[in-house]
Amino acid sequence: MNNIRILGVAAILLAAISFQTSAQEDTALLKRAEQLHREMFSIDTHNDAIVKYTHPWRSDAGDRTQVTFPKMKEGGLDAALFAVFLSQGPRNENAYDSVMAYTVREMDFFKTYVAEHSSEAGIAYHSSDFWHLKRQGKSIVMFALENGYGIGTDLLNVERLYNLGVRAITLTHNYNNDVADSSRDTIAEWHGLSPFGYQVVEEMNRLGMIVDVSHTSTETLYDCLEHSKAPIIASHSSVRAIKDIPRNLTDEEICAIADKSGLIQVATGRWCLSDLPREQVNISVFCDHVDHVRNLVGADHVGIGTDFDGGGGMVGFEDVSKMKYVTVELLRRGWPEKDIRKFWGENFLRVLREVEKISRQINH
Ligand SMILES: [Zn+2]
């Protein structure tokens, strides 16, 4: 064998060994991730899955639903904020009546679905419900509302939504409404919260509901930070320093939310993460956003809001069954387990407990 052939064989052997070593590392990381997911509490703070259950004839429903209870189990995800998504229509009393009726129907339907699957899942209404349901091995649903449009102009609707089980409200979607301005609308109608919006935030504080500023304008975000007595969250928003779109959060906004003990829950939609071609946007790109937030404000203020069934997901992270691979990537990046526990659920529980505590203080 001449020298060149010997070198060639050696290179092939080295490549084979390093491939084997990285495969072994991957298996070890996956085992650690699965163990962590068994022990810790994990929550995804935004999906739009409910509509897939209430409208099963949709082409993206059925098997293509990204969030199902068996998929949550497979991915090691304990809980999620399941949002009733409200697309925006006219802003008048008739429309507001019918959108509230729609919200009630959607929630009733999904509550019935959960009740029919009570061996697999349960609904959480308070922070104290989560561990209780996890210990029973159940997937956990907490209700949210995406778009304060559903509140209309009637403050009593906030309490109606609370009584239905809603515990977080995303104040806007892509258009301004009677509560606040959106990040995607063309004009600043209220320059932040409307006068009614300030009352909505106060009422949410009183009742113990989380104020969610994903989709809202910067002015709305700062008005909420200034006015809310409780921490606020961005339930599904990524980092504008990495992908520059108005829907993502600037570093200043991230710091301001964290300064008031709130959360930045990074979204997984390819469109909000990167301009790279579809096949190159993967969990690593998502974790670049997560690392950016952690480097900026620390692990106490970052989590995940997938936006599954509402635009979330990417190659290799197609649905909720892949959640544990985020943990694999964070472990690979050297995250300590204590930070991974915060990211997945401790941060959210801290904020929800604080929201509930402030509600009790206001009511006594
Ligand atoms: Zn959204």
Short mmCIF file of C-alpha atoms in Angstrom, two decimals, residues 87 124 127 183 252 261 281 333 347:
data_model
loop_
_atom_site.label_atom_id
_atom_site.label_comp_id
_atom_site.label_asym_id
_atom_site.label_seq_id
_atom_site.Cartn_x
_atom_site.Cartn_y
_atom_site.Cartn_z
CA SER A 87 -59.42 36.67 13.33
CA ALA A 124 -55.41 23.86 34.64
CA SER A 127 -50.66 27.52 39.04
CA SER A 183 -47.26 45.83 15.52
CA GLU A 252 -34.71 47.22 24.34
CA SER A 261 -39.84 40.18 35.84
CA VAL A 281 -33.87 26.68 9.38
CA ARG A 333 -24.65 24.22 23.95
CA ASN A 347 -40.17 30.82 34.78
#
